[in-house]
mmCIF file of C-alpha atoms in Angstrom:
data_model
loop_
_atom_site.group_PDB
_atom_site.id
_atom_site.type_symbol
_atom_site.label_atom_id
_atom_site.label_comp_id
_atom_site.label_asym_id
_atom_site.label_seq_id
_atom_site.Cartn_x
_atom_site.Cartn_y
_atom_site.Cartn_z
ATOM 1 C CA MET A 1055 40.405 -17.071 51.341
ATOM 2 C CA ASN A 1056 38.515 -18.805 54.129
ATOM 3 C CA TYR A 1057 37.012 -22.065 53.025
ATOM 4 C CA LEU A 1058 37.180 -23.828 56.344
ATOM 5 C CA GLY A 1059 34.904 -22.143 58.829
ATOM 6 C CA ILE A 1060 34.826 -19.489 61.480
ATOM 7 C CA GLY A 1061 37.672 -17.628 63.096
ATOM 8 C CA VAL A 1062 40.155 -17.799 60.243
ATOM 9 C CA SER A 1063 41.700 -14.451 59.359
ATOM 10 C CA PRO A 1064 42.607 -13.358 55.855
ATOM 11 C CA GLY A 1065 46.148 -13.853 54.669
ATOM 12 C CA ASN A 1066 48.524 -15.940 56.684
ATOM 13 C CA VAL A 1067 47.280 -15.141 60.190
ATOM 14 C CA PRO A 1068 46.493 -18.475 61.827
ATOM 15 C CA VAL A 1069 43.334 -19.424 63.693
ATOM 16 C CA TYR A 1070 44.717 -19.205 67.216
ATOM 17 C CA ASP A 1071 45.388 -15.491 66.798
ATOM 18 C CA GLY A 1072 41.728 -14.906 67.540
ATOM 19 C CA ASN A 1073 39.762 -16.660 70.271
ATOM 20 C CA ASN A 1074 42.558 -18.852 71.629
ATOM 21 C CA LEU A 1075 44.735 -15.820 72.263
ATOM 22 C CA LYS A 1076 41.918 -14.235 74.242
ATOM 23 C CA VAL A 1077 41.787 -17.334 76.455
ATOM 24 C CA ILE A 1078 45.577 -17.283 76.823
ATOM 25 C CA ASP A 1079 45.372 -13.560 77.618
ATOM 26 C CA ARG A 1080 42.886 -14.114 80.404
ATOM 27 C CA ARG A 1081 44.891 -16.989 81.920
ATOM 28 C CA VAL A 1082 48.111 -15.031 81.691
ATOM 29 C CA ARG A 1083 46.522 -12.044 83.406
ATOM 30 C CA VAL A 1084 45.070 -14.095 86.255
ATOM 31 C CA THR A 1085 48.349 -15.982 86.759
ATOM 32 C CA GLU A 1086 50.219 -12.685 86.751
ATOM 33 C CA LEU A 1087 47.931 -11.141 89.375
ATOM 34 C CA VAL A 1088 48.085 -14.218 91.624
ATOM 35 C CA LEU A 1089 51.880 -14.397 91.402
ATOM 36 C CA ARG A 1090 52.295 -10.690 92.121
ATOM 37 C CA CYS A 1091 50.060 -11.015 95.204
ATOM 38 C CA ILE A 1092 52.056 -14.047 96.408
ATOM 39 C CA ILE A 1093 55.301 -12.128 95.912
ATOM 40 C CA PHE A 1094 53.951 -9.104 97.776
ATOM 41 C CA GLY A 1095 52.923 -11.236 100.779
ATOM 42 C CA LEU A 1096 55.955 -13.488 100.948
ATOM 43 C CA ALA A 1097 58.459 -10.667 100.395
ATOM 44 C CA ILE A 1098 57.000 -8.787 103.364
ATOM 45 C CA LEU A 1099 56.955 -12.008 105.408
ATOM 46 C CA GLY A 1100 60.585 -12.745 104.532
ATOM 47 C CA ALA A 1101 61.701 -9.209 105.367
ATOM 48 C CA ILE A 1102 59.876 -9.287 108.723
ATOM 49 C CA LEU A 1103 61.148 -12.766 109.636
ATOM 50 C CA ILE A 1104 64.759 -11.779 109.029
ATOM 51 C CA GLY A 1105 64.550 -8.129 110.075
ATOM 52 C CA THR A 1106 63.012 -8.855 113.478
ATOM 53 C CA ASP A 1107 65.187 -11.884 114.197
ATOM 54 C CA LYS A 1108 67.263 -11.546 117.359
ATOM 55 C CA GLN A 1109 68.710 -13.907 119.962
ATOM 56 C CA ALA A 1110 70.690 -13.086 123.091
ATOM 57 C CA LYS A 1111 73.197 -15.528 124.526
ATOM 58 C CA VAL A 1112 75.386 -15.212 127.600
ATOM 59 C CA ILE A 1113 78.881 -16.496 126.948
ATOM 60 C CA PHE A 1114 81.331 -16.293 129.871
ATOM 61 C CA SER A 1115 79.093 -13.707 131.570
ATOM 62 C CA ILE A 1116 79.132 -11.509 128.455
ATOM 63 C CA GLU A 1117 75.806 -11.098 126.706
ATOM 64 C CA LYS A 1118 76.049 -11.377 122.937
ATOM 65 C CA ILE A 1119 73.083 -10.596 120.715
ATOM 66 C CA ALA A 1120 72.815 -12.141 117.264
ATOM 67 C CA LYS A 1121 70.899 -9.962 114.832
ATOM 68 C CA PHE A 1122 70.495 -9.831 111.077
ATOM 69 C CA THR A 1123 72.799 -6.813 110.671
ATOM 70 C CA ASP A 1124 75.722 -9.016 111.704
ATOM 71 C CA MET A 1125 75.613 -10.468 108.205
ATOM 72 C CA LYS A 1126 75.638 -8.176 105.212
ATOM 73 C CA ALA A 1127 73.958 -10.822 103.072
ATOM 74 C CA LEU A 1128 70.893 -10.765 105.338
ATOM 75 C CA VAL A 1129 70.718 -6.968 105.153
ATOM 76 C CA PHE A 1130 70.877 -7.262 101.359
ATOM 77 C CA LEU A 1131 68.087 -9.863 101.452
ATOM 78 C CA VAL A 1132 65.846 -7.655 103.618
ATOM 79 C CA ILE A 1133 66.391 -4.750 101.200
ATOM 80 C CA ALA A 1134 65.737 -6.968 98.169
ATOM 81 C CA ASN A 1135 62.527 -8.263 99.765
ATOM 82 C CA GLY A 1136 61.433 -4.705 100.543
ATOM 83 C CA LEU A 1137 62.030 -3.646 96.945
ATOM 84 C CA ALA A 1138 60.210 -6.731 95.637
ATOM 85 C CA ALA A 1139 57.204 -5.994 97.877
ATOM 86 C CA ALA A 1140 57.016 -2.326 96.841
ATOM 87 C CA TYR A 1141 57.435 -3.202 93.165
ATOM 88 C CA SER A 1142 54.766 -5.916 93.380
ATOM 89 C CA LEU A 1143 52.307 -3.573 95.043
ATOM 90 C CA VAL A 1144 52.609 -1.111 92.150
ATOM 91 C CA GLN A 1145 52.240 -3.956 89.649
ATOM 92 C CA VAL A 1146 49.207 -5.420 91.452
ATOM 93 C CA LEU A 1147 47.505 -2.022 91.231
ATOM 94 C CA ARG A 1148 48.344 -1.828 87.526
ATOM 95 C CA CYS A 1149 46.985 -5.359 86.923
ATOM 96 C CA ILE A 1150 43.733 -4.586 88.749
ATOM 97 C CA LEU A 1151 43.370 -1.292 86.888
ATOM 98 C CA SER A 1152 43.850 -2.946 83.510
ATOM 99 C CA MET A 1153 41.399 -5.706 84.484
ATOM 100 C CA ILE A 1154 38.739 -3.172 85.497
ATOM 101 C CA ARG A 1155 39.253 -1.267 82.277
ATOM 102 C CA GLY A 1156 39.331 -4.524 80.332
ATOM 103 C CA THR A 1157 42.328 -3.387 78.319
ATOM 104 C CA VAL A 1158 45.102 -5.596 77.015
ATOM 105 C CA LEU A 1159 48.771 -4.690 76.996
ATOM 106 C CA PHE A 1160 49.643 -3.565 73.481
ATOM 107 C CA ASN A 1161 51.717 -0.559 74.454
ATOM 108 C CA LYS A 1162 55.341 -1.369 73.642
ATOM 109 C CA PRO A 1163 57.067 1.157 75.956
ATOM 110 C CA LEU A 1164 54.949 -0.020 78.911
ATOM 111 C CA ALA A 1165 55.568 -3.685 78.013
ATOM 112 C CA TRP A 1166 59.311 -2.951 77.860
ATOM 113 C CA ALA A 1167 59.176 -1.220 81.259
ATOM 114 C CA ILE A 1168 57.340 -4.149 82.880
ATOM 115 C CA PHE A 1169 59.667 -6.665 81.217
ATOM 116 C CA SER A 1170 62.769 -4.783 82.401
ATOM 117 C CA GLY A 1171 61.404 -4.353 85.922
ATOM 118 C CA ASP A 1172 60.488 -8.019 86.225
ATOM 119 C CA GLN A 1173 63.842 -9.176 84.900
ATOM 120 C CA LEU A 1174 65.695 -6.861 87.266
ATOM 121 C CA MET A 1175 63.670 -7.993 90.271
ATOM 122 C CA ALA A 1176 64.058 -11.684 89.360
ATOM 123 C CA TYR A 1177 67.836 -11.413 89.124
ATOM 124 C CA LEU A 1178 68.065 -9.163 92.183
ATOM 125 C CA THR A 1179 66.007 -11.428 94.449
ATOM 126 C CA LEU A 1180 67.789 -14.553 93.199
ATOM 127 C CA THR A 1181 71.199 -12.990 93.828
ATOM 128 C CA ALA A 1182 70.148 -11.939 97.332
ATOM 129 C CA VAL A 1183 68.805 -15.408 98.119
ATOM 130 C CA ALA A 1184 71.965 -17.098 96.813
ATOM 131 C CA ALA A 1185 74.247 -14.839 98.885
ATOM 132 C CA ALA A 1186 72.124 -15.282 102.018
ATOM 133 C CA ALA A 1187 71.917 -19.044 101.507
ATOM 134 C CA GLN A 1188 75.699 -19.231 101.172
ATOM 135 C CA SER A 1189 76.099 -17.271 104.424
ATOM 136 C CA ALA A 1190 73.555 -19.535 106.088
ATOM 137 C CA VAL A 1191 75.500 -22.617 105.000
ATOM 138 C CA PHE A 1192 78.642 -21.198 106.603
ATOM 139 C CA ALA A 1193 76.692 -20.379 109.781
ATOM 140 C CA LYS A 1194 75.100 -23.823 109.886
ATOM 141 C CA LEU A 1195 78.053 -26.007 108.910
ATOM 142 C CA GLY A 1196 81.084 -23.794 109.466
ATOM 143 C CA GLN A 1197 84.150 -24.095 107.236
ATOM 144 C CA THR A 1198 86.763 -26.038 109.150
ATOM 145 C CA GLU A 1199 89.494 -25.563 106.520
ATOM 146 C CA LEU A 1200 89.335 -21.819 107.177
ATOM 147 C CA GLN A 1201 88.650 -22.077 110.912
ATOM 148 C CA TRP A 1202 85.233 -20.473 110.515
ATOM 149 C CA MET A 1203 83.109 -21.919 113.311
ATOM 150 C CA LYS A 1204 79.481 -22.849 112.895
ATOM 151 C CA ILE A 1205 77.349 -20.500 114.948
ATOM 152 C CA CYS A 1206 73.940 -22.145 114.631
ATOM 153 C CA ASN A 1207 74.599 -24.515 117.532
ATOM 154 C CA MET A 1208 74.805 -21.404 119.728
ATOM 155 C CA TYR A 1209 72.028 -19.387 118.127
ATOM 156 C CA GLY A 1210 69.590 -22.119 117.129
ATOM 157 C CA LYS A 1211 66.380 -20.102 117.275
ATOM 158 C CA PHE A 1212 67.994 -17.211 115.373
ATOM 159 C CA CYS A 1213 69.201 -19.539 112.613
ATOM 160 C CA ASN A 1214 65.830 -21.269 112.250
ATOM 161 C CA GLN A 1215 64.046 -17.966 111.780
ATOM 162 C CA VAL A 1216 66.626 -16.851 109.200
ATOM 163 C CA GLY A 1217 66.055 -20.176 107.437
ATOM 164 C CA GLU A 1218 62.321 -19.508 107.278
ATOM 165 C CA GLY A 1219 63.002 -16.020 105.913
ATOM 166 C CA ILE A 1220 65.308 -17.416 103.229
ATOM 167 C CA ALA A 1221 62.721 -20.065 102.263
ATOM 168 C CA SER A 1222 60.088 -17.361 101.922
ATOM 169 C CA SER A 1223 62.460 -15.260 99.806
ATOM 170 C CA LEU A 1224 63.272 -18.260 97.636
ATOM 171 C CA ILE A 1225 59.583 -18.620 96.745
ATOM 172 C CA VAL A 1226 59.551 -14.870 95.986
ATOM 173 C CA SER A 1227 62.469 -15.200 93.593
ATOM 174 C CA LEU A 1228 61.068 -18.327 91.891
ATOM 175 C CA SER A 1229 57.743 -16.519 91.400
ATOM 176 C CA MET A 1230 59.628 -13.517 89.979
ATOM 177 C CA ILE A 1231 61.340 -15.874 87.516
ATOM 178 C CA VAL A 1232 57.962 -17.185 86.288
ATOM 179 C CA LEU A 1233 56.642 -13.605 86.120
ATOM 180 C CA SER A 1234 59.608 -12.433 84.096
ATOM 181 C CA ALA A 1235 58.862 -15.190 81.573
ATOM 182 C CA ILE A 1236 55.232 -14.025 81.454
ATOM 183 C CA SER A 1237 56.204 -10.412 80.868
ATOM 184 C CA ALA A 1238 58.688 -11.542 78.202
ATOM 185 C CA PHE A 1239 55.752 -13.302 76.508
ATOM 186 C CA SER A 1240 53.590 -10.165 76.791
ATOM 187 C CA LEU A 1241 56.331 -8.006 75.320
ATOM 188 C CA PHE A 1242 57.835 -10.076 72.538
ATOM 189 C CA ARG A 1243 54.604 -11.325 71.034
ATOM 190 C CA LEU A 1244 54.058 -7.701 70.037
ATOM 191 C CA TYR A 1245 56.943 -8.327 67.625
ATOM 192 C CA GLY A 1246 55.172 -11.330 66.122
ATOM 193 C CA ASN A 1247 55.872 -12.247 62.519
ATOM 194 C CA SER A 1248 53.002 -14.445 61.433
ATOM 195 C CA LYS A 1249 54.348 -14.770 57.913
ATOM 196 C CA GLY A 1250 57.192 -17.058 58.798
ATOM 197 C CA LYS A 1251 55.251 -19.720 60.637
ATOM 198 C CA GLY A 1252 55.394 -22.233 57.854
ATOM 199 C CA ASN A 1253 59.176 -22.111 57.471
ATOM 200 C CA ALA A 1254 61.582 -24.769 58.555
ATOM 201 C CA MET A 1255 63.740 -24.402 61.696
ATOM 202 C CA MET B 824 45.614 -8.571 47.722
ATOM 203 C CA ASN B 825 48.735 -6.400 47.602
ATOM 204 C CA TYR B 826 48.128 -3.173 45.725
ATOM 205 C CA LEU B 827 50.737 -1.031 47.434
ATOM 206 C CA GLY B 828 54.122 -2.383 46.529
ATOM 207 C CA ILE B 829 56.716 -4.711 47.876
ATOM 208 C CA GLY B 830 56.913 -6.149 51.376
ATOM 209 C CA VAL B 831 53.330 -5.424 52.423
ATOM 210 C CA SER B 832 51.348 -8.414 53.613
ATOM 211 C CA PRO B 833 47.641 -8.965 53.127
ATOM 212 C CA GLY B 834 45.223 -8.448 55.989
ATOM 213 C CA ASN B 835 46.364 -6.777 59.143
ATOM 214 C CA VAL B 836 50.035 -7.715 59.123
ATOM 215 C CA PRO B 837 51.992 -4.456 59.295
ATOM 216 C CA VAL B 838 54.831 -3.414 57.005
ATOM 217 C CA TYR B 839 57.692 -3.915 59.451
ATOM 218 C CA ASP B 840 56.948 -7.613 59.637
ATOM 219 C CA GLY B 841 58.749 -7.916 56.333
ATOM 220 C CA ASN B 842 62.133 -6.310 55.694
ATOM 221 C CA ASN B 843 62.686 -4.750 59.114
ATOM 222 C CA LEU B 844 62.233 -8.081 60.828
ATOM 223 C CA LYS B 845 64.810 -9.616 58.469
ATOM 224 C CA VAL B 846 67.305 -6.951 59.542
ATOM 225 C CA ILE B 847 66.423 -7.549 63.202
ATOM 226 C CA ASP B 848 66.761 -11.302 62.610
ATOM 227 C CA ARG B 849 70.259 -10.928 61.195
ATOM 228 C CA ARG B 850 71.390 -8.657 64.033
ATOM 229 C CA VAL B 851 69.873 -10.934 66.660
ATOM 230 C CA ARG B 852 71.601 -13.956 65.158
ATOM 231 C CA VAL B 853 75.008 -12.270 64.988
ATOM 232 C CA THR B 854 74.661 -10.941 68.556
ATOM 233 C CA GLU B 855 73.625 -14.387 69.716
ATOM 234 C CA LEU B 856 76.613 -16.073 68.092
ATOM 235 C CA VAL B 857 79.075 -13.498 69.459
ATOM 236 C CA LEU B 858 77.643 -13.777 72.989
ATOM 237 C CA ARG B 859 77.710 -17.574 72.929
ATOM 238 C CA CYS B 860 81.368 -17.533 71.811
ATOM 239 C CA ILE B 861 82.225 -15.046 74.594
ATOM 240 C CA ILE B 862 80.455 -17.246 77.145
ATOM 241 C CA PHE B 863 82.263 -20.340 75.903
ATOM 242 C CA GLY B 864 85.677 -18.667 76.202
ATOM 243 C CA LEU B 865 85.126 -16.900 79.521
ATOM 244 C CA ALA B 866 83.437 -19.876 81.192
ATOM 245 C CA ILE B 867 86.456 -22.047 80.387
ATOM 246 C CA LEU B 868 88.786 -19.254 81.536
ATOM 247 C CA GLY B 869 86.859 -18.856 84.806
ATOM 248 C CA ALA B 870 86.842 -22.601 85.476
ATOM 249 C CA ILE B 871 90.582 -22.885 84.798
ATOM 250 C CA LEU B 872 91.466 -19.812 86.890
ATOM 251 C CA ILE B 873 89.586 -21.133 89.922
ATOM 252 C CA GLY B 874 90.173 -24.852 89.369
ATOM 253 C CA THR B 875 93.953 -24.556 89.101
ATOM 254 C CA ASP B 876 94.303 -22.004 91.905
ATOM 255 C CA LYS B 877 96.551 -23.164 94.741
ATOM 256 C CA GLN B 878 98.802 -21.510 97.286
ATOM 257 C CA ALA B 879 100.996 -23.119 99.935
ATOM 258 C CA LYS B 880 101.840 -21.334 103.155
ATOM 259 C CA VAL B 881 103.993 -22.451 106.059
ATOM 260 C CA ILE B 882 102.394 -21.534 109.390
ATOM 261 C CA PHE B 883 104.316 -22.569 112.525
ATOM 262 C CA SER B 884 106.305 -25.077 110.459
ATOM 263 C CA ILE B 885 103.091 -26.713 109.171
ATOM 264 C CA GLU B 886 102.489 -26.355 105.447
ATOM 265 C CA LYS B 887 98.911 -25.470 104.610
ATOM 266 C CA ILE B 888 97.678 -25.435 101.034
ATOM 267 C CA ALA B 889 94.719 -23.285 100.019
ATOM 268 C CA LYS B 890 92.778 -24.733 97.091
ATOM 269 C CA PHE B 891 89.378 -24.139 95.548
ATOM 270 C CA THR B 892 87.863 -27.305 97.047
ATOM 271 C CA ASP B 893 88.161 -25.695 100.498
ATOM 272 C CA MET B 894 85.100 -23.647 99.579
ATOM 273 C CA LYS B 895 82.004 -25.372 98.283
ATOM 274 C CA ALA B 896 80.883 -22.183 96.525
ATOM 275 C CA LEU B 897 83.998 -22.252 94.352
ATOM 276 C CA VAL B 898 83.408 -25.903 93.460
ATOM 277 C CA PHE B 899 79.834 -24.956 92.491
ATOM 278 C CA LEU B 900 81.172 -22.068 90.382
ATOM 279 C CA VAL B 901 83.645 -24.322 88.538
ATOM 280 C CA ILE B 902 80.838 -26.809 87.811
ATOM 281 C CA ALA B 903 78.487 -24.013 86.672
ATOM 282 C CA ASN B 904 81.208 -22.638 84.382
ATOM 283 C CA GLY B 905 81.832 -26.100 82.964
ATOM 284 C CA LEU B 906 78.137 -26.569 82.240
ATOM 285 C CA ALA B 907 77.896 -23.089 80.687
ATOM 286 C CA ALA B 908 80.882 -23.824 78.436
ATOM 287 C CA ALA B 909 79.511 -27.190 77.287
ATOM 288 C CA TYR B 910 76.039 -25.732 76.713
ATOM 289 C CA SER B 911 77.445 -22.774 74.760
ATOM 290 C CA LEU B 912 79.542 -25.052 72.560
ATOM 291 C CA VAL B 913 76.411 -26.974 71.534
ATOM 292 C CA GLN B 914 74.543 -23.690 70.934
ATOM 293 C CA VAL B 915 77.421 -22.200 68.908
ATOM 294 C CA LEU B 916 77.341 -25.246 66.634
ATOM 295 C CA ARG B 917 73.564 -24.882 66.264
ATOM 296 C CA CYS B 918 73.912 -21.168 65.436
ATOM 297 C CA ILE B 919 76.585 -21.832 62.819
ATOM 298 C CA LEU B 920 74.549 -24.674 61.314
ATOM 299 C CA SER B 921 71.426 -22.508 61.044
ATOM 300 C CA MET B 922 73.495 -19.680 59.531
ATOM 301 C CA ILE B 923 74.994 -21.993 56.906
ATOM 302 C CA ARG B 924 71.557 -23.349 56.076
ATOM 303 C CA GLY B 925 70.132 -19.810 56.117
ATOM 304 C CA THR B 926 67.126 -20.952 58.144
ATOM 305 C CA VAL B 927 65.283 -18.913 60.741
ATOM 306 C CA LEU B 928 63.945 -20.263 64.019
ATOM 307 C CA PHE B 929 60.219 -20.852 63.536
ATOM 308 C CA ASN B 930 60.060 -24.215 65.244
ATOM 309 C CA LYS B 931 58.224 -23.767 68.549
ATOM 310 C CA PRO B 932 59.493 -26.865 70.410
ATOM 311 C CA LEU B 933 63.097 -25.973 69.513
ATOM 312 C CA ALA B 934 62.528 -22.319 70.479
ATOM 313 C CA TRP B 935 61.078 -23.478 73.801
ATOM 314 C CA ALA B 936 64.077 -25.766 74.384
ATOM 315 C CA ILE B 937 66.559 -22.962 73.669
ATOM 316 C CA PHE B 938 64.580 -20.499 75.801
ATOM 317 C CA SER B 939 64.425 -22.944 78.736
ATOM 318 C CA GLY B 940 68.107 -23.832 78.432
ATOM 319 C CA ASP B 941 69.168 -20.181 78.322
ATOM 320 C CA GLN B 942 66.973 -19.260 81.269
ATOM 321 C CA LEU B 943 68.292 -22.171 83.301
ATOM 322 C CA MET B 944 71.922 -21.340 82.514
ATOM 323 C CA ALA B 945 71.413 -17.627 83.265
ATOM 324 C CA TYR B 946 69.918 -18.327 86.691
ATOM 325 C CA LEU B 947 72.419 -21.103 87.427
ATOM 326 C CA THR B 948 75.503 -19.036 86.592
ATOM 327 C CA LEU B 949 74.144 -15.989 88.434
ATOM 328 C CA THR B 950 73.420 -18.063 91.543
ATOM 329 C CA ALA B 951 76.900 -19.582 91.430
ATOM 330 C CA VAL B 952 78.537 -16.164 91.022
ATOM 331 C CA ALA B 953 76.494 -14.699 93.898
ATOM 332 C CA ALA B 954 77.386 -17.544 96.263
ATOM 333 C CA ALA B 955 81.067 -17.408 95.296
ATOM 334 C CA ALA B 956 81.143 -13.623 95.611
ATOM 335 C CA GLN B 957 79.614 -13.868 99.088
ATOM 336 C CA SER B 958 82.269 -16.399 100.104
ATOM 337 C CA ALA B 959 84.955 -14.171 98.631
ATOM 338 C CA VAL B 960 83.711 -11.219 100.668
ATOM 339 C CA PHE B 961 83.987 -13.288 103.852
ATOM 340 C CA ALA B 962 87.491 -14.407 102.843
ATOM 341 C CA LYS B 963 88.569 -10.878 101.989
ATOM 342 C CA LEU B 964 86.965 -8.939 104.863
ATOM 343 C CA GLY B 965 86.187 -11.573 107.472
ATOM 344 C CA GLN B 966 83.154 -11.280 109.718
ATOM 345 C CA THR B 967 84.349 -10.064 113.090
ATOM 346 C CA GLU B 968 80.922 -10.412 114.759
ATOM 347 C CA LEU B 969 81.116 -14.160 114.136
ATOM 348 C CA GLN B 970 84.872 -14.497 114.650
ATOM 349 C CA TRP B 971 85.402 -15.551 111.063
ATOM 350 C CA MET B 972 88.895 -14.362 110.177
ATOM 351 C CA LYS B 973 89.802 -12.914 106.833
ATOM 352 C CA ILE B 974 92.140 -15.291 105.046
ATOM 353 C CA CYS B 975 93.132 -13.214 102.032
ATOM 354 C CA ASN B 976 95.946 -11.499 103.946
ATOM 355 C CA MET B 977 97.546 -14.951 104.259
ATOM 356 C CA TYR B 978 96.707 -16.275 100.806
ATOM 357 C CA GLY B 979 96.893 -13.103 98.711
ATOM 358 C CA LYS B 980 97.852 -14.708 95.397
ATOM 359 C CA PHE B 981 95.161 -17.378 95.818
ATOM 360 C CA CYS B 982 92.479 -14.772 96.524
ATOM 361 C CA ASN B 983 93.467 -12.597 93.581
ATOM 362 C CA GLN B 984 93.204 -15.488 91.170
ATOM 363 C CA VAL B 985 89.794 -16.446 92.615
ATOM 364 C CA GLY B 986 88.741 -12.821 92.132
ATOM 365 C CA GLU B 987 89.742 -12.972 88.463
ATOM 366 C CA GLY B 988 87.799 -16.210 88.076
ATOM 367 C CA ILE B 989 84.703 -14.671 89.660
ATOM 368 C CA ALA B 990 84.991 -11.579 87.422
ATOM 369 C CA SER B 991 85.187 -13.815 84.365
ATOM 370 C CA SER B 992 82.170 -15.807 85.586
ATOM 371 C CA LEU B 993 80.255 -12.587 86.215
ATOM 372 C CA ILE B 994 80.665 -11.603 82.553
ATOM 373 C CA VAL B 995 79.491 -15.123 81.628
ATOM 374 C CA SER B 996 76.338 -14.748 83.696
ATOM 375 C CA LEU B 997 75.596 -11.214 82.423
ATOM 376 C CA SER B 998 75.992 -12.466 78.848
ATOM 377 C CA MET B 999 73.672 -15.373 79.648
ATOM 378 C CA ILE B 1000 71.098 -12.856 80.921
ATOM 379 C CA VAL B 1001 71.218 -10.936 77.625
ATOM 380 C CA LEU B 1002 71.041 -14.219 75.698
ATOM 381 C CA SER B 1003 68.021 -15.384 77.654
ATOM 382 C CA ALA B 1004 66.247 -12.159 76.684
ATOM 383 C CA ILE B 1005 67.176 -12.796 73.045
ATOM 384 C CA SER B 1006 65.843 -16.355 73.142
ATOM 385 C CA ALA B 1007 62.677 -15.087 74.854
ATOM 386 C CA PHE B 1008 62.285 -12.696 71.897
ATOM 387 C CA SER B 1009 62.850 -15.524 69.396
ATOM 388 C CA LEU B 1010 60.305 -17.734 71.137
ATOM 389 C CA PHE B 1011 57.477 -15.397 72.078
ATOM 390 C CA ARG B 1012 57.263 -13.476 68.832
ATOM 391 C CA LEU B 1013 56.066 -16.775 67.372
ATOM 392 C CA TYR B 1014 52.934 -16.128 69.450
ATOM 393 C CA GLY B 1015 52.477 -12.709 67.857
ATOM 394 C CA ASN B 1016 48.989 -11.306 67.528
ATOM 395 C CA SER B 1017 49.250 -8.637 64.889
ATOM 396 C CA LYS B 1018 45.554 -7.886 64.980
ATOM 397 C CA GLY B 1019 45.674 -6.156 68.335
ATOM 398 C CA LYS B 1020 48.367 -3.672 67.590
ATOM 399 C CA GLY B 1021 46.078 -0.713 67.272
ATOM 400 C CA ASN B 1022 44.440 -1.204 70.684
ATOM 401 C CA ALA B 1023 45.075 0.957 73.691
ATOM 402 C CA MET B 1024 46.948 -0.425 76.692
#
């Protein structure tokens, strides 16, 4: 059935199922490893930046200390970053192991587990970032209609460091979003139906 | 090349690529349509609940009116719900059209467009819900460390209706998350590599 040249499979399996997919596989694996390393580093950085943030201020001879536990959203963000870092560490080890062994992911239960984990972490980190960013907006700008004062003019250094932590966490969650698309690719192509490729939309 | 019976493809394409995938296809399509209809309805409901919410209160002979525009997060949530409703309406029409025509999605650019749209809407609605929920927590509980007063004891009816709107939007975003997994399935199985199925992980 192959009159055209090399690399064409019998039946309806198209050419790119062979060599091209190997190239895609390699790129996907490298991208995955790089992203997981970035997430591991930035999640730890974000957690440290926010978790260690503290500023003392004397107001009318009373010392007040701003710390991240004053805002539940920041506590949630530190926890989410911690979970993302731990999860990424496990995944980095798995990636390295599978690279050393030279195996490709064709195990459906494992692919489902990775897909579910990545999805969960993407949505978790994004939710934490959104809640923390909303709190930060209130702290930075206040909400005059509700008589909520801005506090960043008093605790400038504290707010800046929280901002850096949120920025770091935002990159974590964006990377998790890309990763969850990659793991969706790795999972669902196992359900490929080559027969239908010629059909209309 | 088929000596075994019905539904078996030549080469390495396994049996379940035939009939089983048709059953999965039908279920996926029905689930997709139902979810998109739910999203359309609940997104409109959420936008109306929050957008029309208003409560007047007389405090020291001054009338104050609480409305959703007092909180940017609620404005963002109404916009996100509006976008989700409009997007779902377009998708519902597409689903119905493809059901009437009896066609299956094998068009990669279209699958990519649907996948990207669903992903974007899932993350957008989730972000909006998280930010609004964080604002609602401040309104409900206050933040004594920062001298932000709770306002829901003054505007109880207003807060309850916002709560209903957020609950409705939460279901919208959870449904969008399921849908984005479905569209990931529809897209990435087009990249299926049946040849590798026997390999180890």
